[in-house]
Amino acid sequence: MSDVTILAPSPTLTVTVEDHPQGSEIHVHAGGQGVWQARMLRRLDVPVTMCCVLSGEIGRMLQHLLEDEGITVVAVEREGRGSAYVHDRRQGKRIVIAEEEGDPIDRHARDDLYGAVLHTGAESKAVLLSGPAGDSTVPADLYRRLTLDLRNEERPVIADLAGDRMRAVVEGGIDVLKVSHEELRSDGLVSDASVPDLARAMRRLREQGAGAVIVTRSSEPLLLLDEHGLIEVSLPRFEENEARGAGDSLTAGVVAALTRSETLRDALSLGAAAGALNVTRHGLGTGDPDAIAGLRESVQVREIALSDADAGMPQGRVSPDGLAALAETEES
């Protein structure tokens, strides 16, 4: 049994060309959101099971790469095109040579994947729902149904999603939602990255069903809104080497702490440290656990008190009747 079950519908085979004194160096790894989260969890010594669909030749390669990293893989195998990319980073910047999202996951494979998550998740301390390689890979409603079916007071369900998939898990009543301010802006939920604007959006997400909402703001302090109110979490800034994967490392750090019975507010300090260290590295979802533990000591947390006009802090999940009452109040 693993402490964490991750839904990672379509892992990506990554091929990256790096500069080398004797020519070029080619790196082949498993990648994608769920993989980067799983990799950081393993760095933090948390056993992980990944439920995924592995397609064709790419899928067979991914299975070996994932297992070599100590990740338990529960795979639905099928023929077809898997997700993959080839990037050239020899000049210091990522140049896309080729990218492929892979074939959409058909109904039969989705049913098998759904069953795998329910089965393994029932034995885990936490379940993490991550996104697929492409928008058309799986329907968003799969996430809503999984959120409903996985809910258990003793096993938190965490989602790191945006767009239709974010709205789906919120409707399902997700325990913890992590999203970036850029994603909220893309979804039309905020107009800027100001704390009052973000707090209002976070409040709406809680009213609609999310238990707690974490919003990252690039290099700015992240925010958490829960039943106790709003807090800001900050760390020293580092020279950025690779921004991708930092948010996934943050999510993984939070989940790792939750499996050790820490409160969400305490868990954020581990997540913030893991995310901050990741931006200094080439490898996505990587970081030395001792360095992360040391950084955690420098995390700063402060309460933010906003007026009712700015944010109107909720005191818990709001029922459908409560939402109707709020709508009537706003109309009047």
PDB file of N, CA, C and O in Angstrom, residues 104-172:
ATOM      1  N   PRO A 104      -6.725  10.616 -27.394  1.00  0.00           N
ATOM      2  CA  PRO A 104      -7.679  10.676 -26.282  1.00  0.00           C
ATOM      3  C   PRO A 104      -7.916   9.281 -25.702  1.00  0.00           C
ATOM      4  O   PRO A 104      -7.841   8.268 -26.412  1.00  0.00           O
ATOM      5  N   ILE A 105      -8.199   9.234 -24.416  1.00  0.00           N
ATOM      6  CA  ILE A 105      -8.440   7.962 -23.744  1.00  0.00           C
ATOM      7  C   ILE A 105      -9.894   7.556 -23.974  1.00  0.00           C
ATOM      8  O   ILE A 105     -10.818   8.305 -23.636  1.00  0.00           O
ATOM      9  N   ASP A 106     -10.105   6.361 -24.552  1.00  0.00           N
ATOM     10  CA  ASP A 106     -11.463   5.935 -24.889  1.00  0.00           C
ATOM     11  C   ASP A 106     -12.232   5.487 -23.645  1.00  0.00           C
ATOM     12  O   ASP A 106     -11.681   5.383 -22.546  1.00  0.00           O
ATOM     13  N   ARG A 107     -13.524   5.234 -23.836  1.00  0.00           N
ATOM     14  CA  ARG A 107     -14.417   4.961 -22.705  1.00  0.00           C
ATOM     15  C   ARG A 107     -13.974   3.737 -21.910  1.00  0.00           C
ATOM     16  O   ARG A 107     -14.004   3.750 -20.676  1.00  0.00           O
ATOM     17  N   HIS A 108     -13.562   2.672 -22.586  1.00  0.00           N
ATOM     18  CA  HIS A 108     -13.186   1.454 -21.874  1.00  0.00           C
ATOM     19  C   HIS A 108     -11.934   1.677 -21.024  1.00  0.00           C
ATOM     20  O   HIS A 108     -11.869   1.232 -19.861  1.00  0.00           O
ATOM     21  N   ALA A 109     -10.951   2.365 -21.573  1.00  0.00           N
ATOM     22  CA  ALA A 109      -9.731   2.650 -20.809  1.00  0.00           C
ATOM     23  C   ALA A 109     -10.033   3.600 -19.658  1.00  0.00           C
ATOM     24  O   ALA A 109      -9.465   3.467 -18.560  1.00  0.00           O
ATOM     25  N   ARG A 110     -10.950   4.568 -19.876  1.00  0.00           N
ATOM     26  CA  ARG A 110     -11.326   5.479 -18.791  1.00  0.00           C
ATOM     27  C   ARG A 110     -11.983   4.721 -17.645  1.00  0.00           C
ATOM     28  O   ARG A 110     -11.722   4.990 -16.468  1.00  0.00           O
ATOM     29  N   ASP A 111     -12.849   3.778 -17.983  1.00  0.00           N
ATOM     30  CA  ASP A 111     -13.512   2.989 -16.937  1.00  0.00           C
ATOM     31  C   ASP A 111     -12.483   2.206 -16.118  1.00  0.00           C
ATOM     32  O   ASP A 111     -12.580   2.133 -14.883  1.00  0.00           O
ATOM     33  N   ASP A 112     -11.506   1.623 -16.801  1.00  0.00           N
ATOM     34  CA  ASP A 112     -10.467   0.859 -16.090  1.00  0.00           C
ATOM     35  C   ASP A 112      -9.618   1.780 -15.226  1.00  0.00           C
ATOM     36  O   ASP A 112      -9.233   1.426 -14.103  1.00  0.00           O
ATOM     37  N   LEU A 113      -9.309   2.959 -15.752  1.00  0.00           N
ATOM     38  CA  LEU A 113      -8.521   3.930 -14.984  1.00  0.00           C
ATOM     39  C   LEU A 113      -9.289   4.377 -13.751  1.00  0.00           C
ATOM     40  O   LEU A 113      -8.727   4.480 -12.652  1.00  0.00           O
ATOM     41  N   TYR A 114     -10.567   4.648 -13.913  1.00  0.00           N
ATOM     42  CA  TYR A 114     -11.418   5.081 -12.801  1.00  0.00           C
ATOM     43  C   TYR A 114     -11.423   4.031 -11.694  1.00  0.00           C
ATOM     44  O   TYR A 114     -11.243   4.344 -10.509  1.00  0.00           O
ATOM     45  N   GLY A 115     -11.601   2.783 -12.091  1.00  0.00           N
ATOM     46  CA  GLY A 115     -11.601   1.698 -11.101  1.00  0.00           C
ATOM     47  C   GLY A 115     -10.272   1.559 -10.394  1.00  0.00           C
ATOM     48  O   GLY A 115     -10.230   1.284  -9.181  1.00  0.00           O
ATOM     49  N   ALA A 116      -9.181   1.769 -11.124  1.00  0.00           N
ATOM     50  CA  ALA A 116      -7.852   1.660 -10.512  1.00  0.00           C
ATOM     51  C   ALA A 116      -7.652   2.725  -9.447  1.00  0.00           C
ATOM     52  O   ALA A 116      -7.103   2.457  -8.367  1.00  0.00           O
ATOM     53  N   VAL A 117      -8.101   3.965  -9.725  1.00  0.00           N
ATOM     54  CA  VAL A 117      -7.951   5.038  -8.746  1.00  0.00           C
ATOM     55  C   VAL A 117      -8.800   4.761  -7.510  1.00  0.00           C
ATOM     56  O   VAL A 117      -8.345   4.952  -6.373  1.00  0.00           O
ATOM     57  N   LEU A 118     -10.023   4.315  -7.702  1.00  0.00           N
ATOM     58  CA  LEU A 118     -10.878   4.003  -6.554  1.00  0.00           C
ATOM     59  C   LEU A 118     -10.267   2.899  -5.698  1.00  0.00           C
ATOM     60  O   LEU A 118     -10.269   2.982  -4.459  1.00  0.00           O
ATOM     61  N   HIS A 119      -9.741   1.872  -6.352  1.00  0.00           N
ATOM     62  CA  HIS A 119      -9.198   0.724  -5.611  1.00  0.00           C
ATOM     63  C   HIS A 119      -7.943   1.099  -4.829  1.00  0.00           C
ATOM     64  O   HIS A 119      -7.837   0.818  -3.630  1.00  0.00           O
ATOM     65  N   THR A 120      -6.980   1.735  -5.494  1.00  0.00           N
ATOM     66  CA  THR A 120      -5.732   2.079  -4.805  1.00  0.00           C
ATOM     67  C   THR A 120      -5.934   3.234  -3.838  1.00  0.00           C
ATOM     68  O   THR A 120      -5.327   3.277  -2.767  1.00  0.00           O
ATOM     69  N   GLY A 121      -6.806   4.181  -4.208  1.00  0.00           N
ATOM     70  CA  GLY A 121      -7.048   5.320  -3.332  1.00  0.00           C
ATOM     71  C   GLY A 121      -7.677   4.939  -2.013  1.00  0.00           C
ATOM     72  O   GLY A 121      -7.437   5.586  -0.987  1.00  0.00           O
ATOM     73  N   ALA A 122      -8.473   3.881  -2.020  1.00  0.00           N
ATOM     74  CA  ALA A 122      -9.136   3.448  -0.790  1.00  0.00           C
ATOM     75  C   ALA A 122      -8.137   2.988   0.258  1.00  0.00           C
ATOM     76  O   ALA A 122      -8.434   3.007   1.462  1.00  0.00           O
ATOM     77  N   GLU A 123      -6.932   2.608  -0.170  1.00  0.00           N
ATOM     78  CA  GLU A 123      -5.909   2.121   0.757  1.00  0.00           C
ATOM     79  C   GLU A 123      -4.839   3.158   1.065  1.00  0.00           C
ATOM     80  O   GLU A 123      -3.869   2.865   1.762  1.00  0.00           O
ATOM     81  N   SER A 124      -4.981   4.370   0.534  1.00  0.00           N
ATOM     82  CA  SER A 124      -3.965   5.411   0.699  1.00  0.00           C
ATOM     83  C   SER A 124      -4.370   6.427   1.755  1.00  0.00           C
ATOM     84  O   SER A 124      -5.542   6.532   2.115  1.00  0.00           O
ATOM     85  N   LYS A 125      -3.385   7.186   2.217  1.00  0.00           N
ATOM     86  CA  LYS A 125      -3.646   8.251   3.186  1.00  0.00           C
ATOM     87  C   LYS A 125      -4.125   9.539   2.511  1.00  0.00           C
ATOM     88  O   LYS A 125      -4.703  10.398   3.167  1.00  0.00           O
ATOM     89  N   ALA A 126      -3.848   9.684   1.218  1.00  0.00           N
ATOM     90  CA  ALA A 126      -4.272  10.866   0.475  1.00  0.00           C
ATOM     91  C   ALA A 126      -4.338  10.505  -0.999  1.00  0.00           C
ATOM     92  O   ALA A 126      -3.625   9.612  -1.473  1.00  0.00           O
ATOM     93  N   VAL A 127      -5.211  11.200  -1.731  1.00  0.00           N
ATOM     94  CA  VAL A 127      -5.325  11.021  -3.180  1.00  0.00           C
ATOM     95  C   VAL A 127      -5.099  12.374  -3.834  1.00  0.00           C
ATOM     96  O   VAL A 127      -5.669  13.386  -3.417  1.00  0.00           O
ATOM     97  N   LEU A 128      -4.258  12.379  -4.867  1.00  0.00           N
ATOM     98  CA  LEU A 128      -3.917  13.603  -5.593  1.00  0.00           C
ATOM     99  C   LEU A 128      -4.377  13.470  -7.036  1.00  0.00           C
ATOM    100  O   LEU A 128      -3.995  12.522  -7.734  1.00  0.00           O
ATOM    101  N   LEU A 129      -5.205  14.406  -7.472  1.00  0.00           N
ATOM    102  CA  LEU A 129      -5.724  14.405  -8.840  1.00  0.00           C
ATOM    103  C   LEU A 129      -4.940  15.413  -9.668  1.00  0.00           C
ATOM    104  O   LEU A 129      -4.967  16.616  -9.385  1.00  0.00           O
ATOM    105  N   SER A 130      -4.234  14.929 -10.690  1.00  0.00           N
ATOM    106  CA  SER A 130      -3.460  15.806 -11.560  1.00  0.00           C
ATOM    107  C   SER A 130      -4.027  15.752 -12.973  1.00  0.00           C
ATOM    108  O   SER A 130      -4.809  14.861 -13.319  1.00  0.00           O
ATOM    109  N   GLY A 131      -3.585  16.683 -13.801  1.00  0.00           N
ATOM    110  CA  GLY A 131      -4.165  16.828 -15.118  1.00  0.00           C
ATOM    111  C   GLY A 131      -3.520  15.946 -16.176  1.00  0.00           C
ATOM    112  O   GLY A 131      -2.417  15.430 -16.003  1.00  0.00           O
ATOM    113  N   PRO A 132      -4.216  15.779 -17.309  1.00  0.00           N
ATOM    114  CA  PRO A 132      -3.671  15.016 -18.431  1.00  0.00           C
ATOM    115  C   PRO A 132      -2.765  15.867 -19.300  1.00  0.00           C
ATOM    116  O   PRO A 132      -2.613  17.068 -19.079  1.00  0.00           O
ATOM    117  N   ALA A 133      -2.185  15.248 -20.321  1.00  0.00           N
ATOM    118  CA  ALA A 133      -1.282  15.971 -21.212  1.00  0.00           C
ATOM    119  C   ALA A 133      -2.022  16.965 -22.089  1.00  0.00           C
ATOM    120  O   ALA A 133      -1.477  18.004 -22.458  1.00  0.00           O
ATOM    121  N   GLY A 134      -3.268  16.679 -22.445  1.00  0.00           N
ATOM    122  CA  GLY A 134      -4.020  17.565 -23.326  1.00  0.00           C
ATOM    123  C   GLY A 134      -5.455  17.730 -22.876  1.00  0.00           C
ATOM    124  O   GLY A 134      -5.986  16.903 -22.128  1.00  0.00           O
ATOM    125  N   ASP A 135      -6.109  18.787 -23.349  1.00  0.00           N
ATOM    126  CA  ASP A 135      -7.473  19.076 -22.936  1.00  0.00           C
ATOM    127  C   ASP A 135      -8.464  18.000 -23.367  1.00  0.00           C
ATOM    128  O   ASP A 135      -9.486  17.783 -22.723  1.00  0.00           O
ATOM    129  N   SER A 136      -8.188  17.321 -24.487  1.00  0.00           N
ATOM    130  CA  SER A 136      -9.128  16.334 -25.002  1.00  0.00           C
ATOM    131  C   SER A 136      -8.821  14.911 -24.530  1.00  0.00           C
ATOM    132  O   SER A 136      -9.491  13.968 -24.947  1.00  0.00           O
ATOM    133  N   THR A 137      -7.835  14.754 -23.651  1.00  0.00           N
ATOM    134  CA  THR A 137      -7.415  13.404 -23.253  1.00  0.00           C
ATOM    135  C   THR A 137      -8.501  12.678 -22.474  1.00  0.00           C
ATOM    136  O   THR A 137      -8.805  11.508 -22.740  1.00  0.00           O
ATOM    137  N   VAL A 138      -9.078  13.343 -21.482  1.00  0.00           N
ATOM    138  CA  VAL A 138     -10.177  12.771 -20.695  1.00  0.00           C
ATOM    139  C   VAL A 138     -11.203  13.873 -20.439  1.00  0.00           C
ATOM    140  O   VAL A 138     -10.836  15.045 -20.323  1.00  0.00           O
ATOM    141  N   PRO A 139     -12.493  13.527 -20.329  1.00  0.00           N
ATOM    142  CA  PRO A 139     -13.500  14.555 -20.041  1.00  0.00           C
ATOM    143  C   PRO A 139     -13.377  15.061 -18.616  1.00  0.00           C
ATOM    144  O   PRO A 139     -13.012  14.316 -17.704  1.00  0.00           O
ATOM    145  N   ALA A 140     -13.704  16.330 -18.411  1.00  0.00           N
ATOM    146  CA  ALA A 140     -13.582  16.934 -17.084  1.00  0.00           C
ATOM    147  C   ALA A 140     -14.486  16.255 -16.067  1.00  0.00           C
ATOM    148  O   ALA A 140     -14.153  16.200 -14.879  1.00  0.00           O
ATOM    149  N   ASP A 141     -15.614  15.718 -16.514  1.00  0.00           N
ATOM    150  CA  ASP A 141     -16.556  15.138 -15.566  1.00  0.00           C
ATOM    151  C   ASP A 141     -15.983  13.937 -14.837  1.00  0.00           C
ATOM    152  O   ASP A 141     -16.442  13.592 -13.738  1.00  0.00           O
ATOM    153  N   LEU A 142     -14.974  13.289 -15.391  1.00  0.00           N
ATOM    154  CA  LEU A 142     -14.314  12.185 -14.689  1.00  0.00           C
ATOM    155  C   LEU A 142     -13.765  12.662 -13.345  1.00  0.00           C
ATOM    156  O   LEU A 142     -13.815  11.936 -12.338  1.00  0.00           O
ATOM    157  N   TYR A 143     -13.274  13.894 -13.313  1.00  0.00           N
ATOM    158  CA  TYR A 143     -12.704  14.441 -12.082  1.00  0.00           C
ATOM    159  C   TYR A 143     -13.799  14.735 -11.058  1.00  0.00           C
ATOM    160  O   TYR A 143     -13.602  14.524  -9.855  1.00  0.00           O
ATOM    161  N   ARG A 144     -14.935  15.215 -11.516  1.00  0.00           N
ATOM    162  CA  ARG A 144     -16.043  15.467 -10.581  1.00  0.00           C
ATOM    163  C   ARG A 144     -16.502  14.168  -9.930  1.00  0.00           C
ATOM    164  O   ARG A 144     -16.686  14.103  -8.707  1.00  0.00           O
ATOM    165  N   ARG A 145     -16.682  13.132 -10.732  1.00  0.00           N
ATOM    166  CA  ARG A 145     -17.165  11.857 -10.200  1.00  0.00           C
ATOM    167  C   ARG A 145     -16.155  11.236  -9.242  1.00  0.00           C
ATOM    168  O   ARG A 145     -16.521  10.698  -8.191  1.00  0.00           O
ATOM    169  N   LEU A 146     -14.871  11.318  -9.609  1.00  0.00           N
ATOM    170  CA  LEU A 146     -13.844  10.761  -8.721  1.00  0.00           C
ATOM    171  C   LEU A 146     -13.817  11.503  -7.382  1.00  0.00           C
ATOM    172  O   LEU A 146     -13.683  10.884  -6.323  1.00  0.00           O
ATOM    173  N   THR A 147     -13.927  12.825  -7.434  1.00  0.00           N
ATOM    174  CA  THR A 147     -13.927  13.607  -6.202  1.00  0.00           C
ATOM    175  C   THR A 147     -15.062  13.181  -5.287  1.00  0.00           C
ATOM    176  O   THR A 147     -14.878  12.984  -4.073  1.00  0.00           O
ATOM    177  N   LEU A 148     -16.244  13.007  -5.842  1.00  0.00           N
ATOM    178  CA  LEU A 148     -17.398  12.565  -5.053  1.00  0.00           C
ATOM    179  C   LEU A 148     -17.176  11.177  -4.481  1.00  0.00           C
ATOM    180  O   LEU A 148     -17.442  10.919  -3.297  1.00  0.00           O
ATOM    181  N   ASP A 149     -16.682  10.257  -5.302  1.00  0.00           N
ATOM    182  CA  ASP A 149     -16.562   8.858  -4.876  1.00  0.00           C
ATOM    183  C   ASP A 149     -15.394   8.618  -3.927  1.00  0.00           C
ATOM    184  O   ASP A 149     -15.381   7.629  -3.184  1.00  0.00           O
ATOM    185  N   LEU A 150     -14.399   9.508  -3.935  1.00  0.00           N
ATOM    186  CA  LEU A 150     -13.220   9.331  -3.092  1.00  0.00           C
ATOM    187  C   LEU A 150     -13.331  10.025  -1.742  1.00  0.00           C
ATOM    188  O   LEU A 150     -12.519   9.777  -0.848  1.00  0.00           O
ATOM    189  N   ARG A 151     -14.310  10.906  -1.594  1.00  0.00           N
ATOM    190  CA  ARG A 151     -14.377  11.709  -0.373  1.00  0.00           C
ATOM    191  C   ARG A 151     -14.521  10.836   0.858  1.00  0.00           C
ATOM    192  O   ARG A 151     -15.348   9.929   0.927  1.00  0.00           O
ATOM    193  N   ASN A 152     -13.672  11.137   1.834  1.00  0.00           N
ATOM    194  CA  ASN A 152     -13.638  10.382   3.084  1.00  0.00           C
ATOM    195  C   ASN A 152     -12.991  11.298   4.124  1.00  0.00           C
ATOM    196  O   ASN A 152     -11.961  11.912   3.863  1.00  0.00           O
ATOM    197  N   GLU A 153     -13.599  11.376   5.299  1.00  0.00           N
ATOM    198  CA  GLU A 153     -13.084  12.300   6.315  1.00  0.00           C
ATOM    199  C   GLU A 153     -11.652  12.000   6.720  1.00  0.00           C
ATOM    200  O   GLU A 153     -10.919  12.881   7.153  1.00  0.00           O
ATOM    201  N   GLU A 154     -11.218  10.754   6.585  1.00  0.00           N
ATOM    202  CA  GLU A 154      -9.876  10.377   7.020  1.00  0.00           C
ATOM    203  C   GLU A 154      -8.871  10.364   5.871  1.00  0.00           C
ATOM    204  O   GLU A 154      -7.701  10.079   6.093  1.00  0.00           O
ATOM    205  N   ARG A 155      -9.316  10.654   4.642  1.00  0.00           N
ATOM    206  CA  ARG A 155      -8.408  10.605   3.500  1.00  0.00           C
ATOM    207  C   ARG A 155      -8.651  11.840   2.634  1.00  0.00           C
ATOM    208  O   ARG A 155      -9.610  11.890   1.860  1.00  0.00           O
ATOM    209  N   PRO A 156      -7.815  12.871   2.742  1.00  0.00           N
ATOM    210  CA  PRO A 156      -8.028  14.079   1.945  1.00  0.00           C
ATOM    211  C   PRO A 156      -7.827  13.816   0.459  1.00  0.00           C
ATOM    212  O   PRO A 156      -6.981  13.019   0.056  1.00  0.00           O
ATOM    213  N   VAL A 157      -8.619  14.507  -0.349  1.00  0.00           N
ATOM    214  CA  VAL A 157      -8.460  14.480  -1.799  1.00  0.00           C
ATOM    215  C   VAL A 157      -8.002  15.872  -2.218  1.00  0.00           C
ATOM    216  O   VAL A 157      -8.654  16.871  -1.891  1.00  0.00           O
ATOM    217  N   ILE A 158      -6.880  15.917  -2.908  1.00  0.00           N
ATOM    218  CA  ILE A 158      -6.253  17.187  -3.293  1.00  0.00           C
ATOM    219  C   ILE A 158      -6.225  17.257  -4.816  1.00  0.00           C
ATOM    220  O   ILE A 158      -5.971  16.243  -5.493  1.00  0.00           O
ATOM    221  N   ALA A 159      -6.480  18.424  -5.368  1.00  0.00           N
ATOM    222  CA  ALA A 159      -6.435  18.605  -6.819  1.00  0.00           C
ATOM    223  C   ALA A 159      -5.555  19.791  -7.170  1.00  0.00           C
ATOM    224  O   ALA A 159      -5.600  20.831  -6.514  1.00  0.00           O
ATOM    225  N   ASP A 160      -4.759  19.622  -8.225  1.00  0.00           N
ATOM    226  CA  ASP A 160      -3.918  20.697  -8.770  1.00  0.00           C
ATOM    227  C   ASP A 160      -4.356  20.874 -10.218  1.00  0.00           C
ATOM    228  O   ASP A 160      -3.764  20.306 -11.142  1.00  0.00           O
ATOM    229  N   LEU A 161      -5.440  21.628 -10.427  1.00  0.00           N
ATOM    230  CA  LEU A 161      -6.103  21.676 -11.719  1.00  0.00           C
ATOM    231  C   LEU A 161      -6.593  23.082 -12.026  1.00  0.00           C
ATOM    232  O   LEU A 161      -6.706  23.923 -11.123  1.00  0.00           O
ATOM    233  N   ALA A 162      -6.934  23.309 -13.288  1.00  0.00           N
ATOM    234  CA  ALA A 162      -7.476  24.600 -13.716  1.00  0.00           C
ATOM    235  C   ALA A 162      -8.571  24.355 -14.747  1.00  0.00           C
ATOM    236  O   ALA A 162      -8.802  23.225 -15.188  1.00  0.00           O
ATOM    237  N   GLY A 163      -9.261  25.420 -15.135  1.00  0.00           N
ATOM    238  CA  GLY A 163     -10.246  25.334 -16.190  1.00  0.00           C
ATOM    239  C   GLY A 163     -11.429  24.450 -15.840  1.00  0.00           C
ATOM    240  O   GLY A 163     -11.908  24.425 -14.706  1.00  0.00           O
ATOM    241  N   ASP A 164     -11.909  23.707 -16.834  1.00  0.00           N
ATOM    242  CA  ASP A 164     -13.071  22.847 -16.631  1.00  0.00           C
ATOM    243  C   ASP A 164     -12.816  21.775 -15.581  1.00  0.00           C
ATOM    244  O   ASP A 164     -13.721  21.408 -14.828  1.00  0.00           O
ATOM    245  N   ARG A 165     -11.583  21.272 -15.503  1.00  0.00           N
ATOM    246  CA  ARG A 165     -11.285  20.241 -14.508  1.00  0.00           C
ATOM    247  C   ARG A 165     -11.307  20.824 -13.093  1.00  0.00           C
ATOM    248  O   ARG A 165     -11.736  20.157 -12.149  1.00  0.00           O
ATOM    249  N   MET A 166     -10.862  22.058 -12.940  1.00  0.00           N
ATOM    250  CA  MET A 166     -10.954  22.708 -11.637  1.00  0.00           C
ATOM    251  C   MET A 166     -12.409  22.869 -11.233  1.00  0.00           C
ATOM    252  O   MET A 166     -12.789  22.567 -10.097  1.00  0.00           O
ATOM    253  N   ARG A 167     -13.230  23.355 -12.153  1.00  0.00           N
ATOM    254  CA  ARG A 167     -14.648  23.534 -11.829  1.00  0.00           C
ATOM    255  C   ARG A 167     -15.307  22.198 -11.497  1.00  0.00           C
ATOM    256  O   ARG A 167     -16.185  22.129 -10.629  1.00  0.00           O
ATOM    257  N   ALA A 168     -14.869  21.130 -12.147  1.00  0.00           N
ATOM    258  CA  ALA A 168     -15.446  19.810 -11.898  1.00  0.00           C
ATOM    259  C   ALA A 168     -15.148  19.327 -10.479  1.00  0.00           C
ATOM    260  O   ALA A 168     -16.038  18.825  -9.789  1.00  0.00           O
ATOM    261  N   VAL A 169     -13.898  19.479 -10.015  1.00  0.00           N
ATOM    262  CA  VAL A 169     -13.578  18.986  -8.673  1.00  0.00           C
ATOM    263  C   VAL A 169     -14.188  19.876  -7.597  1.00  0.00           C
ATOM    264  O   VAL A 169     -14.538  19.400  -6.518  1.00  0.00           O
ATOM    265  N   VAL A 170     -14.324  21.167  -7.887  1.00  0.00           N
ATOM    266  CA  VAL A 170     -14.994  22.054  -6.935  1.00  0.00           C
ATOM    267  C   VAL A 170     -16.448  21.621  -6.781  1.00  0.00           C
ATOM    268  O   VAL A 170     -16.978  21.540  -5.665  1.00  0.00           O
ATOM    269  N   GLU A 171     -17.111  21.312  -7.880  1.00  0.00           N
ATOM    270  CA  GLU A 171     -18.486  20.831  -7.821  1.00  0.00           C
ATOM    271  C   GLU A 171     -18.569  19.526  -7.047  1.00  0.00           C
ATOM    272  O   GLU A 171     -19.539  19.273  -6.325  1.00  0.00           O
ATOM    273  N   GLY A 172     -17.541  18.690  -7.172  1.00  0.00           N
ATOM    274  CA  GLY A 172     -17.527  17.423  -6.443  1.00  0.00           C
ATOM    275  C   GLY A 172     -17.211  17.561  -4.966  1.00  0.00           C
ATOM    276  O   GLY A 172     -17.359  16.614  -4.211  1.00  0.00           O
TER     277      GLY A 172
END
